[in-house]
JSON list of C-alpha atoms in Angstrom, two decimals:
[
{"chain": "J", "resi": 28, "resn": "MET", "atom": "CA", "xyz": [-2.50, -11.89, -11.81]},
{"chain": "J", "resi": 29, "resn": "GLY", "atom": "CA", "xyz": [0.96, -10.03, -11.08]},
{"chain": "J", "resi": 30, "resn": "GLU", "atom": "CA", "xyz": [1.64, -8.20, -8.00]},
{"chain": "J", "resi": 31, "resn": "TRP", "atom": "CA", "xyz": [-0.04, -9.69, -4.94]},
{"chain": "J", "resi": 32, "resn": "CYS", "atom": "CA", "xyz": [0.99, -6.89, -1.87]},
{"chain": "J", "resi": 33, "resn": "SER", "atom": "CA", "xyz": [0.54, -8.30, 1.48]},
{"chain": "J", "resi": 34, "resn": "CYS", "atom": "CA", "xyz": [0.06, -4.57, 3.83]},
{"chain": "J", "resi": 35, "resn": "VAL", "atom": "CA", "xyz": [1.11, -5.25, 7.09]},
{"chain": "J", "resi": 36, "resn": "ASN", "atom": "CA", "xyz": [0.68, -2.41, 9.40]},
{"chain": "J", "resi": 37, "resn": "GLY", "atom": "CA", "xyz": [-0.35, 0.49, 8.34]},
{"chain": "J", "resi": 38, "resn": "ALA", "atom": "CA", "xyz": [-0.79, 3.95, 10.27]},
{"chain": "J", "resi": 39, "resn": "ARG", "atom": "CA", "xyz": [-2.59, 1.68, 12.97]},
{"chain": "J", "resi": 40, "resn": "GLY", "atom": "CA", "xyz": [-0.52, 1.01, 16.30]},
{"chain": "J", "resi": 41, "resn": "SER", "atom": "CA", "xyz": [-1.06, -1.08, 19.66]},
{"chain": "J", "resi": 42, "resn": "ALA", "atom": "CA", "xyz": [-4.82, 0.10, 20.15]},
{"chain": "J", "resi": 43, "resn": "ASP", "atom": "CA", "xyz": [-6.15, -1.98, 17.16]},
{"chain": "J", "resi": 44, "resn": "GLY", "atom": "CA", "xyz": [-4.27, -5.61, 18.66]},
{"chain": "J", "resi": 45, "resn": "ALA", "atom": "CA", "xyz": [-1.12, -7.12, 19.65]},
{"chain": "J", "resi": 46, "resn": "VAL", "atom": "CA", "xyz": [-2.15, -8.45, 15.68]},
{"chain": "J", "resi": 47, "resn": "VAL", "atom": "CA", "xyz": [-0.84, -5.12, 14.57]},
{"chain": "J", "resi": 48, "resn": "PRO", "atom": "CA", "xyz": [2.73, -6.02, 13.89]},
{"chain": "J", "resi": 49, "resn": "LEU", "atom": "CA", "xyz": [4.65, -2.94, 15.78]},
{"chain": "J", "resi": 50, "resn": "SER", "atom": "CA", "xyz": [7.94, -3.30, 16.03]},
{"chain": "J", "resi": 51, "resn": "PRO", "atom": "CA", "xyz": [10.86, -4.09, 12.97]},
{"chain": "J", "resi": 52, "resn": "GLU", "atom": "CA", "xyz": [10.92, -7.66, 14.90]},
{"chain": "J", "resi": 53, "resn": "ALA", "atom": "CA", "xyz": [7.54, -8.07, 14.56]},
{"chain": "J", "resi": 54, "resn": "VAL", "atom": "CA", "xyz": [6.71, -6.93, 11.19]},
{"chain": "J", "resi": 55, "resn": "ALA", "atom": "CA", "xyz": [9.77, -8.83, 10.11]},
{"chain": "J", "resi": 56, "resn": "ASP", "atom": "CA", "xyz": [7.77, -11.59, 10.99]},
{"chain": "J", "resi": 57, "resn": "SER", "atom": "CA", "xyz": [4.67, -11.21, 9.55]},
{"chain": "J", "resi": 58, "resn": "VAL", "atom": "CA", "xyz": [5.52, -10.01, 6.47]},
{"chain": "J", "resi": 59, "resn": "ALA", "atom": "CA", "xyz": [7.56, -13.45, 6.54]},
{"chain": "J", "resi": 60, "resn": "ALA", "atom": "CA", "xyz": [4.43, -15.99, 6.87]},
{"chain": "J", "resi": 61, "resn": "ALA", "atom": "CA", "xyz": [2.30, -13.24, 5.06]},
{"chain": "J", "resi": 62, "resn": "VAL", "atom": "CA", "xyz": [5.50, -14.42, 2.45]},
{"chain": "J", "resi": 63, "resn": "ALA", "atom": "CA", "xyz": [4.86, -18.00, 2.74]},
{"chain": "J", "resi": 64, "resn": "ALA", "atom": "CA", "xyz": [0.78, -17.76, 2.13]},
{"chain": "J", "resi": 65, "resn": "GLY", "atom": "CA", "xyz": [1.48, -16.00, -1.60]},
{"chain": "J", "resi": 66, "resn": "ALA", "atom": "CA", "xyz": [2.71, -12.87, -0.89]},
{"chain": "J", "resi": 67, "resn": "THR", "atom": "CA", "xyz": [4.83, -11.00, -3.75]},
{"chain": "J", "resi": 68, "resn": "ASP", "atom": "CA", "xyz": [5.44, -7.58, -2.96]},
{"chain": "J", "resi": 69, "resn": "VAL", "atom": "CA", "xyz": [5.09, -5.39, 0.67]},
{"chain": "J", "resi": 70, "resn": "HIS", "atom": "CA", "xyz": [3.83, -2.43, 1.67]},
{"chain": "J", "resi": 71, "resn": "VAL", "atom": "CA", "xyz": [4.90, -1.83, 5.71]},
{"chain": "J", "resi": 72, "resn": "HIS", "atom": "CA", "xyz": [5.15, 1.27, 7.96]},
{"chain": "J", "resi": 73, "resn": "PRO", "atom": "CA", "xyz": [7.93, 1.66, 9.82]},
{"chain": "J", "resi": 74, "resn": "LYS", "atom": "CA", "xyz": [7.32, 2.87, 13.30]},
{"chain": "J", "resi": 75, "resn": "THR", "atom": "CA", "xyz": [8.77, 4.61, 16.53]},
{"chain": "J", "resi": 76, "resn": "PRO", "atom": "CA", "xyz": [9.39, 2.49, 19.75]},
{"chain": "J", "resi": 77, "resn": "CYS", "atom": "CA", "xyz": [6.17, 4.47, 20.56]},
{"chain": "J", "resi": 78, "resn": "GLY", "atom": "CA", "xyz": [4.59, 2.94, 18.06]},
{"chain": "J", "resi": 79, "resn": "ARG", "atom": "CA", "xyz": [4.19, 5.97, 15.12]},
{"chain": "J", "resi": 80, "resn": "ASP", "atom": "CA", "xyz": [4.61, 6.17, 11.29]},
{"chain": "J", "resi": 81, "resn": "THR", "atom": "CA", "xyz": [8.34, 7.07, 10.67]},
{"chain": "J", "resi": 82, "resn": "LEU", "atom": "CA", "xyz": [10.61, 8.89, 7.38]},
{"chain": "J", "resi": 83, "resn": "SER", "atom": "CA", "xyz": [13.76, 7.70, 9.97]},
{"chain": "J", "resi": 84, "resn": "PRO", "atom": "CA", "xyz": [16.61, 5.81, 8.06]},
{"chain": "J", "resi": 85, "resn": "ARG", "atom": "CA", "xyz": [17.87, 5.08, 10.51]},
{"chain": "J", "resi": 86, "resn": "VAL", "atom": "CA", "xyz": [13.92, 2.78, 11.79]},
{"chain": "J", "resi": 87, "resn": "LEU", "atom": "CA", "xyz": [13.45, 2.68, 7.72]},
{"chain": "J", "resi": 88, "resn": "ALA", "atom": "CA", "xyz": [17.41, 0.68, 8.08]},
{"chain": "J", "resi": 89, "resn": "VAL", "atom": "CA", "xyz": [16.41, -1.45, 11.09]},
{"chain": "J", "resi": 90, "resn": "THR", "atom": "CA", "xyz": [13.30, -2.58, 9.41]},
{"chain": "J", "resi": 91, "resn": "LEU", "atom": "CA", "xyz": [14.24, -3.22, 5.99]},
{"chain": "J", "resi": 92, "resn": "GLU", "atom": "CA", "xyz": [17.69, -5.61, 7.45]},
{"chain": "J", "resi": 93, "resn": "ALA", "atom": "CA", "xyz": [15.37, -7.53, 9.59]},
{"chain": "J", "resi": 94, "resn": "ILE", "atom": "CA", "xyz": [12.60, -7.99, 6.65]},
{"chain": "J", "resi": 95, "resn": "ARG", "atom": "CA", "xyz": [14.85, -8.37, 4.35]},
{"chain": "J", "resi": 96, "resn": "ALA", "atom": "CA", "xyz": [17.22, -11.04, 6.33]},
{"chain": "J", "resi": 97, "resn": "ARG", "atom": "CA", "xyz": [13.16, -13.18, 6.65]},
{"chain": "J", "resi": 98, "resn": "VAL", "atom": "CA", "xyz": [12.24, -12.68, 3.06]},
{"chain": "J", "resi": 99, "resn": "PRO", "atom": "CA", "xyz": [13.43, -14.14, -0.13]},
{"chain": "J", "resi": 100, "resn": "ALA", "atom": "CA", "xyz": [15.63, -10.66, -2.88]},
{"chain": "J", "resi": 101, "resn": "SER", "atom": "CA", "xyz": [12.67, -11.29, -5.18]},
{"chain": "J", "resi": 102, "resn": "VAL", "atom": "CA", "xyz": [10.98, -9.99, -2.94]},
{"chain": "J", "resi": 103, "resn": "PRO", "atom": "CA", "xyz": [9.93, -6.19, -3.44]},
{"chain": "J", "resi": 104, "resn": "VAL", "atom": "CA", "xyz": [9.89, -4.00, -0.70]},
{"chain": "J", "resi": 105, "resn": "GLY", "atom": "CA", "xyz": [7.59, -0.76, 0.19]},
{"chain": "J", "resi": 106, "resn": "VAL", "atom": "CA", "xyz": [7.10, 2.08, 2.18]},
{"chain": "J", "resi": 107, "resn": "THR", "atom": "CA", "xyz": [5.35, 5.12, 3.31]},
{"chain": "J", "resi": 108, "resn": "THR", "atom": "CA", "xyz": [6.04, 8.59, 2.21]},
{"chain": "J", "resi": 109, "resn": "GLY", "atom": "CA", "xyz": [2.43, 9.55, 4.03]},
{"chain": "J", "resi": 110, "resn": "ALA", "atom": "CA", "xyz": [2.38, 13.49, 5.17]},
{"chain": "J", "resi": 111, "resn": "TRP", "atom": "CA", "xyz": [1.29, 11.79, 8.14]},
{"chain": "J", "resi": 112, "resn": "ALA", "atom": "CA", "xyz": [4.80, 10.96, 8.52]},
{"chain": "J", "resi": 113, "resn": "GLU", "atom": "CA", "xyz": [5.99, 14.06, 8.05]},
{"chain": "J", "resi": 114, "resn": "PRO", "atom": "CA", "xyz": [4.11, 16.76, 7.25]},
{"chain": "J", "resi": 115, "resn": "ASP", "atom": "CA", "xyz": [6.07, 18.80, 5.96]},
{"chain": "J", "resi": 116, "resn": "PRO", "atom": "CA", "xyz": [7.34, 18.63, 2.23]},
{"chain": "J", "resi": 117, "resn": "ALA", "atom": "CA", "xyz": [10.42, 20.07, 2.33]},
{"chain": "J", "resi": 118, "resn": "ALA", "atom": "CA", "xyz": [11.15, 18.08, 5.28]},
{"chain": "J", "resi": 119, "resn": "ARG", "atom": "CA", "xyz": [9.95, 14.90, 3.46]},
{"chain": "J", "resi": 120, "resn": "VAL", "atom": "CA", "xyz": [11.87, 15.42, 0.50]},
{"chain": "J", "resi": 121, "resn": "ALA", "atom": "CA", "xyz": [14.59, 15.34, 2.90]},
{"chain": "J", "resi": 122, "resn": "ARG", "atom": "CA", "xyz": [14.37, 12.80, 4.36]},
{"chain": "J", "resi": 123, "resn": "ILE", "atom": "CA", "xyz": [13.79, 10.93, 1.73]},
{"chain": "J", "resi": 124, "resn": "ARG", "atom": "CA", "xyz": [17.83, 11.94, 0.35]},
{"chain": "J", "resi": 125, "resn": "SER", "atom": "CA", "xyz": [18.81, 10.86, 4.30]},
{"chain": "J", "resi": 126, "resn": "TRP", "atom": "CA", "xyz": [18.14, 7.44, 3.57]},
{"chain": "J", "resi": 127, "resn": "THR", "atom": "CA", "xyz": [21.06, 5.30, 4.42]},
{"chain": "J", "resi": 128, "resn": "ALA", "atom": "CA", "xyz": [19.09, 1.61, 3.15]},
{"chain": "J", "resi": 129, "resn": "LEU", "atom": "CA", "xyz": [16.07, 1.88, 0.52]},
{"chain": "J", "resi": 130, "resn": "PRO", "atom": "CA", "xyz": [13.61, -0.18, -0.23]},
{"chain": "J", "resi": 131, "resn": "ASP", "atom": "CA", "xyz": [12.15, -0.88, -3.56]},
{"chain": "J", "resi": 132, "resn": "HIS", "atom": "CA", "xyz": [8.87, 1.25, -4.14]},
{"chain": "J", "resi": 133, "resn": "ALA", "atom": "CA", "xyz": [7.52, 3.68, -1.74]},
{"chain": "J", "resi": 134, "resn": "SER", "atom": "CA", "xyz": [3.53, 4.72, -2.29]},
{"chain": "J", "resi": 135, "resn": "VAL", "atom": "CA", "xyz": [3.29, 8.75, -2.75]},
{"chain": "J", "resi": 136, "resn": "ASN", "atom": "CA", "xyz": [0.02, 9.78, -1.80]},
{"chain": "J", "resi": 137, "resn": "TRP", "atom": "CA", "xyz": [-0.19, 12.42, -4.90]},
{"chain": "J", "resi": 138, "resn": "HIS", "atom": "CA", "xyz": [-3.63, 14.21, -3.64]},
{"chain": "J", "resi": 139, "resn": "GLU", "atom": "CA", "xyz": [-1.05, 15.28, -0.43]},
{"chain": "J", "resi": 140, "resn": "PRO", "atom": "CA", "xyz": [0.99, 19.27, -0.57]},
{"chain": "J", "resi": 141, "resn": "GLY", "atom": "CA", "xyz": [4.84, 18.29, -1.96]},
{"chain": "J", "resi": 142, "resn": "ALA", "atom": "CA", "xyz": [3.32, 15.06, -4.20]},
{"chain": "J", "resi": 143, "resn": "GLU", "atom": "CA", "xyz": [5.80, 16.14, -6.70]},
{"chain": "J", "resi": 144, "resn": "GLU", "atom": "CA", "xyz": [8.77, 16.47, -4.31]},
{"chain": "J", "resi": 145, "resn": "THR", "atom": "CA", "xyz": [8.05, 13.40, -2.82]},
{"chain": "J", "resi": 146, "resn": "ALA", "atom": "CA", "xyz": [7.77, 11.10, -6.09]},
{"chain": "J", "resi": 147, "resn": "ALA", "atom": "CA", "xyz": [10.78, 12.95, -7.89]},
{"chain": "J", "resi": 148, "resn": "ALA", "atom": "CA", "xyz": [13.48, 12.48, -4.90]},
{"chain": "J", "resi": 149, "resn": "LEU", "atom": "CA", "xyz": [12.20, 8.21, -4.29]},
{"chain": "J", "resi": 150, "resn": "ILE", "atom": "CA", "xyz": [12.71, 8.82, -8.29]},
{"chain": "J", "resi": 151, "resn": "GLY", "atom": "CA", "xyz": [16.33, 10.75, -8.49]},
{"chain": "J", "resi": 152, "resn": "ARG", "atom": "CA", "xyz": [17.05, 7.56, -5.33]},
{"chain": "J", "resi": 153, "resn": "GLY", "atom": "CA", "xyz": [16.04, 4.50, -8.20]},
{"chain": "J", "resi": 154, "resn": "VAL", "atom": "CA", "xyz": [13.16, 3.87, -5.50]},
{"chain": "J", "resi": 155, "resn": "GLY", "atom": "CA", "xyz": [10.43, 3.30, -7.42]},
{"chain": "J", "resi": 156, "resn": "VAL", "atom": "CA", "xyz": [7.49, 5.68, -7.11]},
{"chain": "J", "resi": 157, "resn": "GLU", "atom": "CA", "xyz": [3.21, 3.80, -6.13]},
{"chain": "J", "resi": 158, "resn": "ALA", "atom": "CA", "xyz": [0.91, 6.67, -7.10]},
{"chain": "J", "resi": 159, "resn": "GLY", "atom": "CA", "xyz": [-0.95, 6.21, -5.04]},
{"chain": "J", "resi": 160, "resn": "VAL", "atom": "CA", "xyz": [-3.94, 8.39, -5.94]},
{"chain": "J", "resi": 161, "resn": "TRP", "atom": "CA", "xyz": [-7.39, 8.03, -3.56]},
{"chain": "J", "resi": 162, "resn": "SER", "atom": "CA", "xyz": [-11.49, 8.18, -4.51]},
{"chain": "J", "resi": 163, "resn": "GLY", "atom": "CA", "xyz": [-12.82, 11.64, -2.90]},
{"chain": "J", "resi": 164, "resn": "THR", "atom": "CA", "xyz": [-9.75, 13.60, -3.76]},
{"chain": "J", "resi": 165, "resn": "ASP", "atom": "CA", "xyz": [-8.36, 15.81, -6.49]},
{"chain": "J", "resi": 166, "resn": "GLY", "atom": "CA", "xyz": [-5.50, 12.45, -6.64]},
{"chain": "J", "resi": 167, "resn": "ALA", "atom": "CA", "xyz": [-6.47, 11.54, -10.52]},
{"chain": "J", "resi": 168, "resn": "ALA", "atom": "CA", "xyz": [-6.61, 14.65, -11.33]},
{"chain": "J", "resi": 169, "resn": "ARG", "atom": "CA", "xyz": [-3.89, 15.47, -10.41]},
{"chain": "J", "resi": 170, "resn": "PHE", "atom": "CA", "xyz": [-1.24, 12.58, -11.44]},
{"chain": "J", "resi": 171, "resn": "LEU", "atom": "CA", "xyz": [-2.79, 12.83, -14.99]},
{"chain": "J", "resi": 172, "resn": "ARG", "atom": "CA", "xyz": [-1.39, 16.04, -15.12]},
{"chain": "J", "resi": 173, "resn": "SER", "atom": "CA", "xyz": [2.27, 14.96, -13.78]},
{"chain": "J", "resi": 174, "resn": "PRO", "atom": "CA", "xyz": [4.76, 15.26, -16.40]},
{"chain": "J", "resi": 175, "resn": "LEU", "atom": "CA", "xyz": [5.80, 12.03, -13.74]},
{"chain": "J", "resi": 176, "resn": "GLY", "atom": "CA", "xyz": [3.07, 10.34, -14.08]},
{"chain": "J", "resi": 177, "resn": "PRO", "atom": "CA", "xyz": [4.30, 7.60, -16.68]},
{"chain": "J", "resi": 178, "resn": "LYS", "atom": "CA", "xyz": [7.89, 7.28, -14.59]},
{"chain": "J", "resi": 179, "resn": "VAL", "atom": "CA", "xyz": [5.70, 5.50, -11.86]},
{"chain": "J", "resi": 180, "resn": "LEU", "atom": "CA", "xyz": [6.15, 2.05, -11.05]},
{"chain": "J", "resi": 181, "resn": "ARG", "atom": "CA", "xyz": [2.71, 1.89, -11.31]},
{"chain": "J", "resi": 182, "resn": "VAL", "atom": "CA", "xyz": [-0.89, 3.70, -9.69]},
{"chain": "J", "resi": 183, "resn": "LEU", "atom": "CA", "xyz": [-2.00, 2.14, -6.17]},
{"chain": "J", "resi": 184, "resn": "ALA", "atom": "CA", "xyz": [-6.64, 3.11, -6.07]},
{"chain": "J", "resi": 185, "resn": "GLU", "atom": "CA", "xyz": [-7.45, 3.29, -2.83]},
{"chain": "J", "resi": 186, "resn": "VAL", "atom": "CA", "xyz": [-10.84, 2.71, -2.49]},
{"chain": "J", "resi": 187, "resn": "THR", "atom": "CA", "xyz": [-11.02, 5.57, 0.81]},
{"chain": "J", "resi": 188, "resn": "ASP", "atom": "CA", "xyz": [-15.17, 4.63, 0.06]},
{"chain": "J", "resi": 189, "resn": "THR", "atom": "CA", "xyz": [-15.13, 2.28, 3.37]},
{"chain": "J", "resi": 190, "resn": "GLY", "atom": "CA", "xyz": [-18.83, 1.30, 2.75]},
{"chain": "J", "resi": 191, "resn": "PRO", "atom": "CA", "xyz": [-20.28, -2.57, 2.15]},
{"chain": "J", "resi": 192, "resn": "ALA", "atom": "CA", "xyz": [-22.66, -1.83, -0.43]},
{"chain": "J", "resi": 193, "resn": "THR", "atom": "CA", "xyz": [-21.18, 0.95, -2.61]},
{"chain": "J", "resi": 194, "resn": "ALA", "atom": "CA", "xyz": [-16.98, 0.37, -3.04]},
{"chain": "J", "resi": 195, "resn": "ARG", "atom": "CA", "xyz": [-17.08, -1.30, -5.38]},
{"chain": "J", "resi": 196, "resn": "ASP", "atom": "CA", "xyz": [-19.21, 1.36, -7.54]},
{"chain": "J", "resi": 197, "resn": "SER", "atom": "CA", "xyz": [-16.63, 3.62, -6.02]},
{"chain": "J", "resi": 198, "resn": "ALA", "atom": "CA", "xyz": [-13.40, 1.78, -7.33]},
{"chain": "J", "resi": 199, "resn": "ARG", "atom": "CA", "xyz": [-15.13, 1.50, -10.71]},
{"chain": "J", "resi": 200, "resn": "ALA", "atom": "CA", "xyz": [-15.48, 6.11, -10.36]},
{"chain": "J", "resi": 201, "resn": "LEU", "atom": "CA", "xyz": [-11.84, 6.30, -9.20]},
{"chain": "J", "resi": 202, "resn": "LEU", "atom": "CA", "xyz": [-10.89, 3.20, -12.04]},
{"chain": "J", "resi": 203, "resn": "THR", "atom": "CA", "xyz": [-12.66, 6.42, -14.28]},
{"chain": "J", "resi": 204, "resn": "ALA", "atom": "CA", "xyz": [-11.22, 9.02, -13.34]},
{"chain": "J", "resi": 205, "resn": "LEU", "atom": "CA", "xyz": [-8.05, 7.30, -13.74]},
{"chain": "J", "resi": 206, "resn": "GLY", "atom": "CA", "xyz": [-8.40, 6.83, -17.33]},
{"chain": "J", "resi": 207, "resn": "PRO", "atom": "CA", "xyz": [-5.84, 4.79, -19.32]},
{"chain": "J", "resi": 208, "resn": "ALA", "atom": "CA", "xyz": [-3.44, 6.30, -16.40]},
{"chain": "J", "resi": 209, "resn": "HIS", "atom": "CA", "xyz": [-0.49, 6.54, -18.58]},
{"chain": "J", "resi": 210, "resn": "GLY", "atom": "CA", "xyz": [-0.25, 3.13, -19.49]},
{"chain": "J", "resi": 211, "resn": "ARG", "atom": "CA", "xyz": [0.58, 1.66, -15.82]},
{"chain": "J", "resi": 212, "resn": "PRO", "atom": "CA", "xyz": [-0.34, -1.39, -13.56]},
{"chain": "J", "resi": 213, "resn": "VAL", "atom": "CA", "xyz": [-2.99, -0.08, -11.34]},
{"chain": "J", "resi": 214, "resn": "LEU", "atom": "CA", "xyz": [-3.77, -2.61, -8.16]},
{"chain": "J", "resi": 215, "resn": "LEU", "atom": "CA", "xyz": [-7.16, -2.36, -6.76]},
{"chain": "J", "resi": 216, "resn": "HIS", "atom": "CA", "xyz": [-8.07, -1.58, -2.94]},
{"chain": "J", "resi": 217, "resn": "GLY", "atom": "CA", "xyz": [-10.65, -0.69, -0.62]},
{"chain": "J", "resi": 218, "resn": "GLU", "atom": "CA", "xyz": [-10.37, -0.22, 3.46]},
{"chain": "J", "resi": 219, "resn": "ASP", "atom": "CA", "xyz": [-12.03, -1.72, 6.20]},
{"chain": "J", "resi": 220, "resn": "GLY", "atom": "CA", "xyz": [-16.41, -2.29, 5.16]},
{"chain": "J", "resi": 221, "resn": "GLY", "atom": "CA", "xyz": [-14.57, -1.45, 2.10]},
{"chain": "J", "resi": 222, "resn": "THR", "atom": "CA", "xyz": [-12.45, -4.34, 2.04]},
{"chain": "J", "resi": 223, "resn": "TRP", "atom": "CA", "xyz": [-13.48, -7.35, 0.23]},
{"chain": "J", "resi": 224, "resn": "PRO", "atom": "CA", "xyz": [-15.81, -5.93, -2.25]},
{"chain": "J", "resi": 225, "resn": "VAL", "atom": "CA", "xyz": [-12.93, -4.41, -4.06]},
{"chain": "J", "resi": 226, "resn": "LEU", "atom": "CA", "xyz": [-10.69, -7.09, -3.36]},
{"chain": "J", "resi": 227, "resn": "ARG", "atom": "CA", "xyz": [-12.93, -9.27, -5.55]},
{"chain": "J", "resi": 228, "resn": "LEU", "atom": "CA", "xyz": [-13.91, -6.45, -7.80]},
{"chain": "J", "resi": 229, "resn": "ALA", "atom": "CA", "xyz": [-9.88, -7.03, -8.59]},
{"chain": "J", "resi": 230, "resn": "GLY", "atom": "CA", "xyz": [-9.96, -10.03, -9.35]},
{"chain": "J", "resi": 231, "resn": "ARG", "atom": "CA", "xyz": [-13.21, -10.05, -11.39]},
{"chain": "J", "resi": 232, "resn": "LEU", "atom": "CA", "xyz": [-11.37, -7.29, -13.84]},
{"chain": "J", "resi": 233, "resn": "GLY", "atom": "CA", "xyz": [-7.66, -9.57, -13.53]},
{"chain": "J", "resi": 234, "resn": "LEU", "atom": "CA", "xyz": [-6.63, -6.43, -11.11]},
{"chain": "J", "resi": 235, "resn": "ALA", "atom": "CA", "xyz": [-3.64, -7.03, -9.00]},
{"chain": "J", "resi": 236, "resn": "THR", "atom": "CA", "xyz": [-4.42, -5.64, -5.18]},
{"chain": "J", "resi": 237, "resn": "ARG", "atom": "CA", "xyz": [-3.74, -5.90, -1.62]},
{"chain": "J", "resi": 238, "resn": "ILE", "atom": "CA", "xyz": [-4.51, -7.22, 1.64]},
{"chain": "J", "resi": 239, "resn": "GLY", "atom": "CA", "xyz": [-3.11, -6.55, 5.40]},
{"chain": "J", "resi": 240, "resn": "LEU", "atom": "CA", "xyz": [-4.04, -5.29, 8.48]},
{"chain": "J", "resi": 241, "resn": "GLU", "atom": "CA", "xyz": [-3.32, -1.64, 7.29]},
{"chain": "J", "resi": 242, "resn": "ASP", "atom": "CA", "xyz": [-6.61, -2.16, 4.92]},
{"chain": "J", "resi": 243, "resn": "THR", "atom": "CA", "xyz": [-8.83, -4.14, 7.32]},
{"chain": "J", "resi": 244, "resn": "LEU", "atom": "CA", "xyz": [-8.71, -6.27, 10.77]},
{"chain": "J", "resi": 245, "resn": "LEU", "atom": "CA", "xyz": [-11.64, -8.93, 9.18]},
{"chain": "J", "resi": 246, "resn": "LEU", "atom": "CA", "xyz": [-11.93, -11.95, 7.46]},
{"chain": "J", "resi": 247, "resn": "PRO", "atom": "CA", "xyz": [-14.66, -12.47, 5.15]},
{"chain": "J", "resi": 248, "resn": "ASP", "atom": "CA", "xyz": [-17.02, -13.81, 6.88]},
{"chain": "J", "resi": 249, "resn": "GLY", "atom": "CA", "xyz": [-16.85, -11.25, 9.78]},
{"chain": "J", "resi": 250, "resn": "GLY", "atom": "CA", "xyz": [-14.53, -13.01, 12.06]},
{"chain": "J", "resi": 251, "resn": "ARG", "atom": "CA", "xyz": [-11.27, -11.01, 13.30]},
{"chain": "J", "resi": 252, "resn": "ALA", "atom": "CA", "xyz": [-7.92, -11.91, 11.42]},
{"chain": "J", "resi": 253, "resn": "ALA", "atom": "CA", "xyz": [-4.64, -13.32, 13.23]},
{"chain": "J", "resi": 254, "resn": "SER", "atom": "CA", "xyz": [-2.82, -12.44, 11.47]},
{"chain": "J", "resi": 255, "resn": "ASN", "atom": "CA", "xyz": [-1.52, -11.14, 7.55]},
{"chain": "J", "resi": 256, "resn": "ALA", "atom": "CA", "xyz": [-1.01, -14.43, 6.09]},
{"chain": "J", "resi": 257, "resn": "ALA", "atom": "CA", "xyz": [-5.05, -15.47, 6.87]},
{"chain": "J", "resi": 258, "resn": "LEU", "atom": "CA", "xyz": [-5.30, -12.49, 5.35]},
{"chain": "J", "resi": 259, "resn": "VAL", "atom": "CA", "xyz": [-3.95, -12.76, 2.19]},
{"chain": "J", "resi": 260, "resn": "THR", "atom": "CA", "xyz": [-4.91, -16.99, 2.39]},
{"chain": "J", "resi": 261, "resn": "ALA", "atom": "CA", "xyz": [-7.88, -15.62, 2.19]},
{"chain": "J", "resi": 262, "resn": "GLY", "atom": "CA", "xyz": [-7.97, -12.64, 0.02]},
{"chain": "J", "resi": 263, "resn": "LEU", "atom": "CA", "xyz": [-6.40, -14.97, -2.59]},
{"chain": "J", "resi": 264, "resn": "ARG", "atom": "CA", "xyz": [-9.03, -17.58, -2.26]},
{"chain": "J", "resi": 265, "resn": "GLU", "atom": "CA", "xyz": [-11.33, -14.50, -2.72]},
{"chain": "J", "resi": 266, "resn": "TRP", "atom": "CA", "xyz": [-10.00, -13.31, -5.65]},
{"chain": "J", "resi": 267, "resn": "THR", "atom": "CA", "xyz": [-9.54, -16.16, -7.56]},
{"chain": "J", "resi": 268, "resn": "SER", "atom": "CA", "xyz": [-12.93, -17.33, -6.81]},
{"chain": "J", "resi": 269, "resn": "ALA", "atom": "CA", "xyz": [-14.34, -14.01, -8.37]},
{"chain": "J", "resi": 270, "resn": "ARG", "atom": "CA", "xyz": [-12.17, -13.57, -11.66]},
{"chain": "J", "resi": 271, "resn": "GLY", "atom": "CA", "xyz": [-14.17, -13.83, -14.59]},
{"chain": "J", "resi": 272, "resn": "SER", "atom": "CA", "xyz": [-16.90, -13.98, -12.36]},
{"chain": "J", "resi": 273, "resn": "ASP", "atom": "CA", "xyz": [-20.04, -11.53, -11.23]},
{"chain": "J", "resi": 274, "resn": "ARG", "atom": "CA", "xyz": [-19.66, -10.67, -8.33]}
]
């Protein structure tokens, strides 16, 4: 199925429960367990000591060092460049250029101001770009117009519709809007109440997907997830079951 990504923490914080990993050591432990459960790729949000997402070169280096000490070198490690971590586009680019340790890839939300410059800075440093295209935004149109489109690692099709009954339709509309997506691979995922319906759709379509505490705190049966590894185990089961079905 291609990459099976675990998104271990996202912008969540301590208010979301102790199960969400925040410190570099906790993130590394969670990543290692998710990989052991079947994840082949990981996406993390490095955090300041107070739990805020950051593009700080020091925090990034410590986080990457902790993860890479725990997982095989063959597992790509990605990070966010979301505007909430650094709202000023010029400062975001400066941060990327100051990184002393490099992730394998980084997500860039194409609807955000400065997306083109952020992606160009990453590509210039040899970091793969996940083009984050959110439903409910003009991200798809912007991405399809972008001269950098053919150069990205893949498209991260993010369904922001959290309605369990409507998220699949929103996902299909997003995929239609992306069209050929510059010929790049597409990873499809949902969030909160839309997580599991969209993951099953990805399975049915044979698309790569992701699962983790960034996207949902709940298992398919509605129970609270104890870890990212538990979500990966459940996600692989749901994706495989949906493959070729009408779910």
